[in-house]
Each structure stands twice: as structure tokens, then as C-alpha cells.
Tab-separated table of C-alpha atoms in Angstrom:
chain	number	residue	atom	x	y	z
A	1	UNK	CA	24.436	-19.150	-2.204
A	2	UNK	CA	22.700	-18.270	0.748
A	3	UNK	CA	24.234	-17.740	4.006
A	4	UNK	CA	21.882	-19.621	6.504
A	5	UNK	CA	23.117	-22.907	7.339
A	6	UNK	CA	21.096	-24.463	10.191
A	7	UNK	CA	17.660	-25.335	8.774
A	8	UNK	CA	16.247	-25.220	11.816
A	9	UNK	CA	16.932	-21.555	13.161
A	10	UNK	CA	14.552	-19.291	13.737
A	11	UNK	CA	14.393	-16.947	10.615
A	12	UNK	CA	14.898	-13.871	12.782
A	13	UNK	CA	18.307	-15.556	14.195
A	14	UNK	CA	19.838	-16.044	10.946
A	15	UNK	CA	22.523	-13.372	10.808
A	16	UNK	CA	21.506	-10.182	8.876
A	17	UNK	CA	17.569	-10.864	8.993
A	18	UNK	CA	17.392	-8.605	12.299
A	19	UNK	CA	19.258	-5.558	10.387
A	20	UNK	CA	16.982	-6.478	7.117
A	21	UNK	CA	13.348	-6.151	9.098
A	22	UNK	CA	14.556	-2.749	11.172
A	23	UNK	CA	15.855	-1.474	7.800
A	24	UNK	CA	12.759	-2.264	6.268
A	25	UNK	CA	10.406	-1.252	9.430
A	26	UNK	CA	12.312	2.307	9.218
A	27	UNK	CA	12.114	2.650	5.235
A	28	UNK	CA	8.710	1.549	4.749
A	29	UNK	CA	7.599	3.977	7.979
A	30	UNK	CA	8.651	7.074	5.437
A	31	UNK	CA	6.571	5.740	2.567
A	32	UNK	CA	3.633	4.914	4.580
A	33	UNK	CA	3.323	8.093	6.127
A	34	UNK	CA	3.787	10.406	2.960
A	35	UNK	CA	1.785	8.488	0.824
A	36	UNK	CA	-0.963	10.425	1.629
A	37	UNK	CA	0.466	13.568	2.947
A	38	UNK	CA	2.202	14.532	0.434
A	39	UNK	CA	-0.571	15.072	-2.263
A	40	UNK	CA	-2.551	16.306	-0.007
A	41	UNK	CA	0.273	18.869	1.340
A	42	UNK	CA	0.591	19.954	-2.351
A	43	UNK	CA	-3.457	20.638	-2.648
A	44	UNK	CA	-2.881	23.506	0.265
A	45	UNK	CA	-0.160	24.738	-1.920
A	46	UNK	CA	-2.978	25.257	-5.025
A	47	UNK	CA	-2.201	22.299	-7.003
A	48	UNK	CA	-5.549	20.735	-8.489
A	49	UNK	CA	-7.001	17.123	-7.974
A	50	UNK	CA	-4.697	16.287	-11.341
A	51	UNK	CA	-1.534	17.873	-9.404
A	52	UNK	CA	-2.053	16.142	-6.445
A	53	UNK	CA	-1.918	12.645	-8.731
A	54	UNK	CA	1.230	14.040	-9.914
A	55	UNK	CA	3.044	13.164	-6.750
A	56	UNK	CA	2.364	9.770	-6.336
A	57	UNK	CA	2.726	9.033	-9.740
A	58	UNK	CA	5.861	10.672	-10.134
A	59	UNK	CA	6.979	8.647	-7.034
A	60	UNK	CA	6.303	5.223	-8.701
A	61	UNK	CA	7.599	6.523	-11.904
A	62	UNK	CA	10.968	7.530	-10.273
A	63	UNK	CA	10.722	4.095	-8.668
A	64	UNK	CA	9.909	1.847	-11.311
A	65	UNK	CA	12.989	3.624	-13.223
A	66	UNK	CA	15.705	3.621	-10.765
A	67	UNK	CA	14.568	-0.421	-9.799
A	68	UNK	CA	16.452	-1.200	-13.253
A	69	UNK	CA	19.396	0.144	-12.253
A	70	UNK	CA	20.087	-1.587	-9.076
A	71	UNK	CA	21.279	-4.800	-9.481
A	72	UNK	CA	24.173	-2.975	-11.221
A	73	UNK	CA	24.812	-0.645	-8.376
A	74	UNK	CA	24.943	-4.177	-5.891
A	75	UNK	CA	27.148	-5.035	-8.527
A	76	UNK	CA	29.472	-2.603	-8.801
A	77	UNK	CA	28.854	-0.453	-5.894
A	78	UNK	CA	28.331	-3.041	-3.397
A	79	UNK	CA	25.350	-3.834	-0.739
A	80	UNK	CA	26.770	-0.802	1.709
A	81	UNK	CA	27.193	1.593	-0.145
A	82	UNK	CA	24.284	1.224	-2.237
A	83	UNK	CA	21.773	0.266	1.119
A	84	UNK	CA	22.997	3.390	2.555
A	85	UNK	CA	22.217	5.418	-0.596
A	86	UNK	CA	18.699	4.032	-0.507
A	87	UNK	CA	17.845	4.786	3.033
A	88	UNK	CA	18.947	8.652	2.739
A	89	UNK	CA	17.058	9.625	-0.344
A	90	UNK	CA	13.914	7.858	0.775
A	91	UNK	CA	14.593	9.802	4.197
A	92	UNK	CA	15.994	13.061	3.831
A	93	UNK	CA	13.708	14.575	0.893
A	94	UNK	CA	10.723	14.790	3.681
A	95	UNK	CA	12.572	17.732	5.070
A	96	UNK	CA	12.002	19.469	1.915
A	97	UNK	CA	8.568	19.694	2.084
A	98	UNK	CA	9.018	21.377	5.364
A	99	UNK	CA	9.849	24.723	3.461
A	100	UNK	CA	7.374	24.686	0.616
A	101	UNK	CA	4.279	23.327	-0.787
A	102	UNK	CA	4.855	24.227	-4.480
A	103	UNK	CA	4.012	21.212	-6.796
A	104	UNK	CA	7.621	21.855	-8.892
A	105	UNK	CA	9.703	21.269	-5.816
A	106	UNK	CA	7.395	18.425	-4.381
A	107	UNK	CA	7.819	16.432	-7.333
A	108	UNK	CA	11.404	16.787	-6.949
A	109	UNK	CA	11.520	15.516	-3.762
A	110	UNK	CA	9.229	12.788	-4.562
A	111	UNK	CA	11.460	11.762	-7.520
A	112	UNK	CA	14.718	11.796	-5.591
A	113	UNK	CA	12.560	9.600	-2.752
A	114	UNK	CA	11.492	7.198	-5.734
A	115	UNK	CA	14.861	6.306	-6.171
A	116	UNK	CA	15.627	5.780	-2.595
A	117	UNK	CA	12.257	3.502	-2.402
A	118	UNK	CA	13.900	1.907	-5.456
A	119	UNK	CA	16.914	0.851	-3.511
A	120	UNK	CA	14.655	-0.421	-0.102
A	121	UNK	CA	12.560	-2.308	-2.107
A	122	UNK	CA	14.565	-4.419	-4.562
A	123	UNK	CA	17.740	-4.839	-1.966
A	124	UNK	CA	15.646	-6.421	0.550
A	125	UNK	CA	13.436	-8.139	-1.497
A	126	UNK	CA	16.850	-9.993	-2.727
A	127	UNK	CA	18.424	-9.753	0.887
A	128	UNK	CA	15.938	-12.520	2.214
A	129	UNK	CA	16.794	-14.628	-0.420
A	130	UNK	CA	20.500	-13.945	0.516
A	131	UNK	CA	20.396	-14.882	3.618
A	132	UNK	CA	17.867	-17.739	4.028
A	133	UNK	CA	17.931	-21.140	2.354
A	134	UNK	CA	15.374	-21.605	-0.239
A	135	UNK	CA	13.844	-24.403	1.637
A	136	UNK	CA	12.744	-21.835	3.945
A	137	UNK	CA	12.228	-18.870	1.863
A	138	UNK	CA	8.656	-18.973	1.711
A	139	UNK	CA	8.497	-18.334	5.717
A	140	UNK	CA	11.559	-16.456	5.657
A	141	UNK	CA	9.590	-13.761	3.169
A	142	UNK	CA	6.806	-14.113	4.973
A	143	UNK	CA	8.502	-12.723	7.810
A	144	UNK	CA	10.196	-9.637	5.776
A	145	UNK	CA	6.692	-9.101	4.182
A	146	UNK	CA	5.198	-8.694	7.889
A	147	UNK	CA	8.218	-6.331	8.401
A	148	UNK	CA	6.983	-4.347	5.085
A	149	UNK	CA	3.555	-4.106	5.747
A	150	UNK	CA	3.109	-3.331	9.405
A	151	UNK	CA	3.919	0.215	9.011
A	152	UNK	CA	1.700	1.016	6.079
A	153	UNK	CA	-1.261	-1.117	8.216
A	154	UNK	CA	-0.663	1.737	11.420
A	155	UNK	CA	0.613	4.625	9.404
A	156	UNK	CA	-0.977	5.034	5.963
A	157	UNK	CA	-4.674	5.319	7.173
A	158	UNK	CA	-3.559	7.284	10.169
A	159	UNK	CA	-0.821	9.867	8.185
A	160	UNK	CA	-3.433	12.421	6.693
A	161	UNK	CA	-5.319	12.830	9.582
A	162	UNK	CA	-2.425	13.846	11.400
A	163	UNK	CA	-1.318	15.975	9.142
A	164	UNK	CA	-5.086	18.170	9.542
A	165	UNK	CA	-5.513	17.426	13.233
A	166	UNK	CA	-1.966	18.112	14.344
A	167	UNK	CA	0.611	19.600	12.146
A	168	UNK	CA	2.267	18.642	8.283
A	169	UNK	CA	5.618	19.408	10.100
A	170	UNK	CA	5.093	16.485	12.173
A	171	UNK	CA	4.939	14.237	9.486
A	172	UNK	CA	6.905	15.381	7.676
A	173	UNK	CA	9.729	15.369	10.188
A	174	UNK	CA	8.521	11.589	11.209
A	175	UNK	CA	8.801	10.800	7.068
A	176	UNK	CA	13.004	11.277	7.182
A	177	UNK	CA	12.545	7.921	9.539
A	178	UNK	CA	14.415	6.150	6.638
A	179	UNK	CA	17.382	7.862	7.539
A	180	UNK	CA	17.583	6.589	10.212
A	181	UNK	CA	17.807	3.128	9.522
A	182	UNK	CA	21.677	3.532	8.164
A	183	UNK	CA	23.097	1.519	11.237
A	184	UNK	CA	20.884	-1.128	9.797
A	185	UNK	CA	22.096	-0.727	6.315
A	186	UNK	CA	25.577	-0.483	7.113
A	187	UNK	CA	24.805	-4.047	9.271
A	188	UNK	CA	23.086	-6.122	6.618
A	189	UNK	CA	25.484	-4.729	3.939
A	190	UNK	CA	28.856	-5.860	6.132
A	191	UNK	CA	26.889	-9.305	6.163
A	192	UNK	CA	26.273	-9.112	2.707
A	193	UNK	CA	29.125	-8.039	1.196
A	194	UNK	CA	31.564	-10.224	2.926
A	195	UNK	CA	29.350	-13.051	1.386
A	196	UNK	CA	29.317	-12.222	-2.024
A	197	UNK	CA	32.940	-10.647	-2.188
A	198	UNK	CA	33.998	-7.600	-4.266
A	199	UNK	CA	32.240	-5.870	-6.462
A	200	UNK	CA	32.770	-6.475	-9.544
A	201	UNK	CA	32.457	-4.289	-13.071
A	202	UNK	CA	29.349	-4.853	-14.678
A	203	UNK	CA	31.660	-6.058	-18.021
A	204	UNK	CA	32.951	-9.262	-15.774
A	205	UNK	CA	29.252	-10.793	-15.205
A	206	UNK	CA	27.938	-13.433	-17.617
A	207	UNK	CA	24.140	-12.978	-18.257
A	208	UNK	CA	23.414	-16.758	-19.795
A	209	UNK	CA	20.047	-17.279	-20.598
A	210	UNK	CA	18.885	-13.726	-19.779
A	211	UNK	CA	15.832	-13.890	-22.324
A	212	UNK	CA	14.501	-17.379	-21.205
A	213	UNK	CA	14.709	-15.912	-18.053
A	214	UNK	CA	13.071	-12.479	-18.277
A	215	UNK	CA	10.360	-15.320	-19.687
A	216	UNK	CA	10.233	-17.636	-16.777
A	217	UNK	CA	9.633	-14.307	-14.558
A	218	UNK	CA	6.595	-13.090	-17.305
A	219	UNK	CA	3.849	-15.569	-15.277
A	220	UNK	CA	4.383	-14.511	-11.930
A	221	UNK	CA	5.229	-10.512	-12.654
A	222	UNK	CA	1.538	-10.711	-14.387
A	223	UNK	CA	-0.158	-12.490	-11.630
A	224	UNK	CA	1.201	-9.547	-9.620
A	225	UNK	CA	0.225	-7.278	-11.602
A	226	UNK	CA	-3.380	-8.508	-11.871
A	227	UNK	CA	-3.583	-7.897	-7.792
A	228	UNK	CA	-1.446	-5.034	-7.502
A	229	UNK	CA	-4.087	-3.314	-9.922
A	230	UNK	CA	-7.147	-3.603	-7.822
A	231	UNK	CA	-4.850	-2.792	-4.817
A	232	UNK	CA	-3.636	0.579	-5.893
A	233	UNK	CA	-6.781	1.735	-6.726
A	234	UNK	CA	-8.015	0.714	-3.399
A	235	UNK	CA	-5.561	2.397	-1.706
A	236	UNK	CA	-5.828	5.343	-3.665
A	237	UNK	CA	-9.936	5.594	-3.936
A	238	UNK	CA	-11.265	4.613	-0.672
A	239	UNK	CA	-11.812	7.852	0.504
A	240	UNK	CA	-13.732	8.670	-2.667
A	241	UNK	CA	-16.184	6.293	-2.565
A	242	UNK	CA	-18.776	7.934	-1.187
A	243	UNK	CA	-19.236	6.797	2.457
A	244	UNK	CA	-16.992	9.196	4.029
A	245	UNK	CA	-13.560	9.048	5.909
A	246	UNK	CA	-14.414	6.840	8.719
A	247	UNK	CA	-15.704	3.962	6.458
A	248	UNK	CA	-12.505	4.466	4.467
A	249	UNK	CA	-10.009	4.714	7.249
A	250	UNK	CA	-12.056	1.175	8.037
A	251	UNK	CA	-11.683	-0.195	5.026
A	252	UNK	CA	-8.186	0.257	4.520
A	253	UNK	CA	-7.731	-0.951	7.875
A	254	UNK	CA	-9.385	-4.080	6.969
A	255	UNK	CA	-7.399	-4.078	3.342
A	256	UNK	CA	-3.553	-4.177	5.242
A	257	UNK	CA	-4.372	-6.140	8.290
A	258	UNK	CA	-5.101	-8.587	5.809
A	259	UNK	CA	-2.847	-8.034	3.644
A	260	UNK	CA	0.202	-8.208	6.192
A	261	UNK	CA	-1.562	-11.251	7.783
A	262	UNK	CA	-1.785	-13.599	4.353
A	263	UNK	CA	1.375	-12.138	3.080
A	264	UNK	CA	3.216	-13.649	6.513
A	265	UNK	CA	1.356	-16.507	7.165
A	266	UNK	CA	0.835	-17.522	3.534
A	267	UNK	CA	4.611	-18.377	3.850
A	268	UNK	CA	4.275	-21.230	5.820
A	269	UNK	CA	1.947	-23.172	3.169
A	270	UNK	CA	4.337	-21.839	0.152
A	271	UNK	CA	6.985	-24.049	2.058
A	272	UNK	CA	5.242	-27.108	2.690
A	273	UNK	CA	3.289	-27.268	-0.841
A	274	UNK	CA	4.763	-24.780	-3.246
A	275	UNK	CA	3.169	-21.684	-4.412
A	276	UNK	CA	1.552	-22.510	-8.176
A	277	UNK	CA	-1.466	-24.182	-6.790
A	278	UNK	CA	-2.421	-21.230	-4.625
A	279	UNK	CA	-2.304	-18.675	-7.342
A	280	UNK	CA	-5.678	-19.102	-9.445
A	281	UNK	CA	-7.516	-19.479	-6.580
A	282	UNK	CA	-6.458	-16.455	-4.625
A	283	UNK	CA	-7.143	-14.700	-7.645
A	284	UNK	CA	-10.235	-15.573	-7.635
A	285	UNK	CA	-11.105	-14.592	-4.632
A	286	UNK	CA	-9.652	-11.167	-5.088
A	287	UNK	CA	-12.230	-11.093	-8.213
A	288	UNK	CA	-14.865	-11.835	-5.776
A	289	UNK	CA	-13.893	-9.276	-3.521
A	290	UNK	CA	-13.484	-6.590	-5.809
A	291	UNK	CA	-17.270	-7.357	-6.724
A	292	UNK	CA	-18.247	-7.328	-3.575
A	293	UNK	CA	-17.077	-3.841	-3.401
A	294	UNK	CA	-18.272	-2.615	-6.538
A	295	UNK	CA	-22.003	-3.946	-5.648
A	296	UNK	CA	-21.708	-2.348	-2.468
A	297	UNK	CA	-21.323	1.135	-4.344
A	298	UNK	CA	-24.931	0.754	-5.825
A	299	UNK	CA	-28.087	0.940	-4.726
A	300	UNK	CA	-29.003	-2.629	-4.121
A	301	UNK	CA	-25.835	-3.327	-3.082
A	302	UNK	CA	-24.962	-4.135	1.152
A	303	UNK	CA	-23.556	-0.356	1.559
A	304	UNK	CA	-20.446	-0.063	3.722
A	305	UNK	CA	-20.551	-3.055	5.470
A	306	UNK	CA	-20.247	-4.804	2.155
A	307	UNK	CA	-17.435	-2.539	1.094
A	308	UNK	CA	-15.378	-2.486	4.336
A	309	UNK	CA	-15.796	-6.859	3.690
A	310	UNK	CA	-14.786	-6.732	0.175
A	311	UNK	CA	-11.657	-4.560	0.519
A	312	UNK	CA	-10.825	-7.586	3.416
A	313	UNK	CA	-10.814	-10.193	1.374
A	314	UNK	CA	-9.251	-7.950	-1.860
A	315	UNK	CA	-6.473	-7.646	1.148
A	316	UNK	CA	-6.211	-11.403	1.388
A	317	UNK	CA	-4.976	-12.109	-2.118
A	318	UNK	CA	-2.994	-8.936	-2.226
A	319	UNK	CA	-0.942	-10.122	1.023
A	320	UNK	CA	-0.776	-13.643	0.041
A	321	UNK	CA	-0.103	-13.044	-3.672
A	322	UNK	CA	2.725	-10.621	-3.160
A	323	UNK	CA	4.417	-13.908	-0.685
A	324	UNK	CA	3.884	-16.472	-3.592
A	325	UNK	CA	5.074	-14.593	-6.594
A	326	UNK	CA	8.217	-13.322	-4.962
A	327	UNK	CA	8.814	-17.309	-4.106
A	328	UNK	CA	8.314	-18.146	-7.269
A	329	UNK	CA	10.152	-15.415	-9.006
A	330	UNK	CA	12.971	-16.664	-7.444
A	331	UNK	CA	12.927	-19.997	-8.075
A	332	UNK	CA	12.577	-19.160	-11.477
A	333	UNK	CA	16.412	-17.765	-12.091
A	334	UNK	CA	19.799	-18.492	-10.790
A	335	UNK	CA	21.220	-17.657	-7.512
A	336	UNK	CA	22.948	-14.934	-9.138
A	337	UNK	CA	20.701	-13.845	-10.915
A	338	UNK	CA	18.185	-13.200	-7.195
A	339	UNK	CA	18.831	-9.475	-8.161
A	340	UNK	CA	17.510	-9.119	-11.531
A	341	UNK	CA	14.730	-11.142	-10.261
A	342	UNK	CA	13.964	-9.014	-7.068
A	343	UNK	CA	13.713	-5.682	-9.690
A	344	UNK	CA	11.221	-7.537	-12.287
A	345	UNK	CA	8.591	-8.383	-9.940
A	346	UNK	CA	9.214	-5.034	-7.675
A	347	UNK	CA	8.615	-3.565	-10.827
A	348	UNK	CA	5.458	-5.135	-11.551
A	349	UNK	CA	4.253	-4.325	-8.269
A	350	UNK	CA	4.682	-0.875	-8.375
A	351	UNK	CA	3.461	-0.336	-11.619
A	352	UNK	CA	0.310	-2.630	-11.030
A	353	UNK	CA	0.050	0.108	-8.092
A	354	UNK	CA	0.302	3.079	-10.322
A	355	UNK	CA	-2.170	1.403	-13.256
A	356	UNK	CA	-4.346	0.820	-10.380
A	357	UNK	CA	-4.451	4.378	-9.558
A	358	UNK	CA	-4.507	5.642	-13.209
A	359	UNK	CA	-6.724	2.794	-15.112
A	360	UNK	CA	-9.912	2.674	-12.560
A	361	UNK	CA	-9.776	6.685	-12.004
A	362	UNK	CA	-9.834	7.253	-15.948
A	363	UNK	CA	-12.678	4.656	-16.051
A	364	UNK	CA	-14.655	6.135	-13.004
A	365	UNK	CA	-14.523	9.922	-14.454
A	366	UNK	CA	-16.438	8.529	-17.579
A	367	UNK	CA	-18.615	5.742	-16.028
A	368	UNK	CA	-18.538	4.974	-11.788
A	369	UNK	CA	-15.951	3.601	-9.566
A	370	UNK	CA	-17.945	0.327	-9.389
A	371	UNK	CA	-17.292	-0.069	-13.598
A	372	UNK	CA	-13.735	0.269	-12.804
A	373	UNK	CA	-13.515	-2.058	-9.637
A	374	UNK	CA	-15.333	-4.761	-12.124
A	375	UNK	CA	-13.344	-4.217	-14.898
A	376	UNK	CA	-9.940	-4.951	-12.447
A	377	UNK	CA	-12.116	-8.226	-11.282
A	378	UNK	CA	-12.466	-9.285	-15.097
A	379	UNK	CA	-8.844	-8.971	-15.189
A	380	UNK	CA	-8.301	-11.034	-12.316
A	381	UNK	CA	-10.108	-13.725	-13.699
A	382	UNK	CA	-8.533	-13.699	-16.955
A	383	UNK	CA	-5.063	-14.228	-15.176
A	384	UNK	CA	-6.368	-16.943	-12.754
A	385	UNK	CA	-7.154	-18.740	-15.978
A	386	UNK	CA	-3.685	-18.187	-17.821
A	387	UNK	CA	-1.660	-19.429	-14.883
A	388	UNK	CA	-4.141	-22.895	-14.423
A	389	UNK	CA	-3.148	-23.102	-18.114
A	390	UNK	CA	0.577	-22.376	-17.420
A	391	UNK	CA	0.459	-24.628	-14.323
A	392	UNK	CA	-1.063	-27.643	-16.017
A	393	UNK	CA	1.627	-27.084	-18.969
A	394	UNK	CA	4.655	-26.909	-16.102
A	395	UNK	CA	2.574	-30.170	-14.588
A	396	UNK	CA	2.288	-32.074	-17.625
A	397	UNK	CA	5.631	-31.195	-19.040
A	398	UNK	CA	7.896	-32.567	-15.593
């Protein structure tokens, strides 16, 4: 059960929310800043273009892992102790890259921060549902999704550069910023924990239904898959795509400006109309997009106008669609169940972010980056089509 009880108080006055978005403001700050540095930080230490991948991948890897684990931990650890865990292994690995910039020991450090990111990601993904009424969830994640984004829209493009025009040691110092968001933990997990009560041993929970609802979680984890995809190549690409660092920087500018905008104000409409009918079309558009940018990669295409567009719009869906299949994910299980459902579709994001990164690279080594961008439209298109089909069933079928 959720702990707001005045349906109309401002989302950011419902107790805990505060302590959820600074958490979340400081956590995602260390992500968005190493993201790029820290590949990059391992090509100065004579890793290859395949080493640098290493990092990230290992990153979302170690994430995508440790996200199974945590609604045990909430369970029998508790929101404290296991928020506070989070926050210092996201955090506090950064200072190892301070002493060296051999691949071996930055994949540790990257591994030990994927579990950390592990922790930020699925606790306050479930936190907002926690702590605000599902009448108001869609605005209320719309609000922690602004909270999540902002720092990857100022830091992420920004991060390497810094690191070349100034120092590494400044980011890195800047990347143990997770750290020190434990006042926050310790805040949202008093609020938390005195709502839920003890922990309890993993034994002592039922799991009813767990395989029709792993099932009723399959449609949306797929449609956020579909535009996670696209968006992790994005992200990973843009400066490869042949228009240099300044279109790039511009692109992904474009990319999370929109993507933070939709994903907040996407919440409203989720509210007042529900999220299914929103999903093919957004989809859709993301296919268009991602055409858009492949097209602008040839040589008929618009060139880097076209490009810095079609990475715009790809950051329309991407922010919206992360809003609406979080809503719907967790409308789709029980109230105690928000945890199991908060790791499913984190984990689809992050690995649509690593396939993303993996799938249109492999594709644009043997062919071009524009057969890859068109073959993660296709897939968008095949998905809008399954959930019309799923949506129609649901339709029909109430």
C-alpha cells in the first residue's frame, strides 16, 4: 500500500519523494559522468577499441545480474540498509580509477559499480510506487524520471570532454557523487521501512501467481526493449558517425532533452488516459526517427541536420516509453509484488541498452551504421504491431 494519502498534494510534498529525487539526482550524476570516461580512461591505459567496450558492458552485465537479487535484499535486508549499500558502490569505485588505468582493475571497479547502479535503479524505480497512489503514479514517475534523466542530459555529453580539456581526476573525483547521497538513502529508507515493517526471511513470502505474472510483465519489458535498443546504440555511436564531435555532442543533446522532457510530461497523459494506447504509436515514431537518422548517414540523405532531428524524435519515444512501461509494469502485479516488477523492466532496459551497443556495432563492422539503425527501426515496428494485437485482445477480452 502506498503511503500518500491526500490525492491532491503536490508529488514532491509527499513524504520521502524529496529524499527519492536527491538520491536519484546524486546516483545518476556518477553514472552519467563515467559513462564515457571510463572507456575512454582505459584507451590511455592501452586497451583497444574491443577493451574499451569491455567497460560498459561489463557495467550493464554486473547490473543486469545484481537487479535479480534485490527485491530479496529489500526483503530481508531492508530499504536502509540495502539504499545505503547501493549508493556507496556506485560512488566509491570512481576513486579507483584515480590510481590506475589498467583494463583488469577498471572492470573491477565497473563491476562492483554495476551492482551499486543495480540497487539505485530498481529501489527507486519501486520507491515511487511506494510512496504515491497509483492514481497518480503516472505523474508521480514522471517526476522521478525528470530526476533520472537531468543529469545524464548536462553530464554525459559534457563528461569526456572534461576529462581531455581539464583533468580525468576531476571526474573521476566528481563520479563518487553517489556517495554522497547516503543522508538521502538513510531518509527515504526510515520512510520506507517504517511502512512496510520488518524484514522478513525470504522463506515467509508467498509468490502466488509468479509465472502468470512474469507473463503479464513480458508485453511491456519488450516494448522497452524495442526502444532501449535504438537508444543504446545512440548513445554509444554518435560520436562515430562520421560528422564529428560537435554534431554528436548536439545530437545527444537533442536525444536527452527529449528524452527527460516526454519521459516527465508523458506522465500527465498516462494518468488521465492510461498508457496502452500510447505505446504503438510512439513506437512508431521512434521507427521513423531512427530512419531519419540512418538516411541522414548517406549520400542523399539531409546530413547532420537530419541526424541531430532524428536522434530528437528517437529521444521522444525513448523518454515517453520508459514513463508508460514502468506504469504499466506495475499495474500488471500486486502491490507486493512492485519489487519484482521494478527489477524485470530495469532489466529490460539495461539490457535493451547493452544489445543496443552490441547488436548495431556487430552489424555496422560488416555492413554501415545506417543498416544497423534500420534494422533497430524494423524491430520497432514489429513490436508496435504485437502490442496493437495485445491491446485489442486486453480490449476485447474486458
Amino acid at each position: 500500500m502506498s503511503t500518500s494519502t491526500e490525492p491532491n498534494q503536490p508529488i514532491l510534498r509527499v513524504p520521502g519523494v524529496r529524499a527519492l529525487v536527491w538520491m536519484s539526482l546524486f546516483g545518476f550524476a556518477g553514472y552519467a559522468l563515467l559513462l564515457p570516461t571510463a572507456p575512454l580512461w582505459a584507451t590511455r591505459g592501452g586497451a583497444d577499441e574491443g577493451g574499451a567496450g569491455l567497460v560498459n558492458a561489463v557495467l550493464m552485465l554486473a547490473t543486469v545480474a545484481f537487479q535479480t537479487t534485490v527485491p530479496w535484499a529489500l526483503r530481508r535486508l531492508g530499504w536502509r540498509a540495502t539504499l545505503v549499500a547501493g549508493v556507496l558502490l556506485l560512488g566509491l569505485p570512481s576513486l579507483a580509477f584515480l590510481l590506475t588505468d589498467q583494463l583488469g582493475w577498471i572492470l573491477v571497479a565497473s563491476a562492483v559499480r554495476g551492482a551499486g547502479f543495480a540497487v539505485v535503479t530498481v529501489c527507486g524505480a519501486t520507491a515511487i510506487a511506494e510512496l504515491v497512489d497509483a492514481s497518480r503514479r503516472g505523474r508521480a514517475i514522471g517526476v522521478y524520471g525528470l530526476a533520472v534523466a537531468a543529469p545524464q542530459v548536462f553530464l554525459t555529453p559534457s563528461a569526456a570532454w572534461v576529462a581531455e580539456a581539464v583533468d580525468f581526476r576531476v571526474v573521476f573525483v566528481l563520479g563518487t557523487l553517489p556517495a554522497l547521497a547516503v543522508p538521502f538513502a538513510l531518509a527515504l529508507g526510515r520512510r520506507l521501512d517504517d511502512v512496510a515493517g520488518a524484514p522478513v526471511p525470504d522463506s515467509a513470502v508467498a509468490h502466488p501467481g509468479r509465472g502468470r505474472m512474469l507473463l503479464a510483465l513480458a508485453l511491456p519489458s519488450l516494448v522497452l526493449l524495442a526502444v532501449t535498443t535504438p537508444g543504446g546504440a545512440l548513445l554509444t555511436f554518435a560520436p562515430q558517425l562520421g560528422y564529428g564531435a560537435l554534431v554528436a555532442m548536439a545530437g545527444l543533446f537533442g536525444l536527452t532533452v527529449a528524452a527527460a522532457l516526454s519521459r516527465w510530461l508523458v506522465g500527465g497523459l498516462a494518468a488521465r488516459y492510461g498508457p496502452r494506447r500510447f505505446v504503438p504509436p510512439l513506437l512508431a515514431l521512434c521507427a521513423a526517427g531512427l530512419v531519419l537518422c540512418g538516411w541522414s548517414l548517406t549520400d542523399s540523405g539531409p546530413g547532420a541536420a537530419g541526424l541531430i532531428a532524428g536522434m530528437t524524435v528517437v529521444g521522444v519515444s525513448y523518454g515517453s516509453l520508459q514513463n508508460l512501461t514502468l506504469v504499466t509494469a506495475f499495474a500488471a502485479v500486486p502491490d507486493r509484488e512492485r519489487s519484482v516488477a521494478s527489477a524485470v523492466w530495469n532489466i529490460g532496459f539495461d539490457t535493451g541498452t547493452g544489445l543496443g551497443s552490441l547488436v548495431v556495432g556487430f552489424i555496422a563492422a560488416g555492413t554501415s551504421f545506417t543498416v544497423g539503425l534500420l534494422t533497430t527501426a524494423a524491430l520497432c515496428v514489429v513490436v508496435a504491431l504485437i502490442a496493437l494485437v495485445g491491446g485489442s485482445r486486453r480490449t476485447a477480452s474486458v
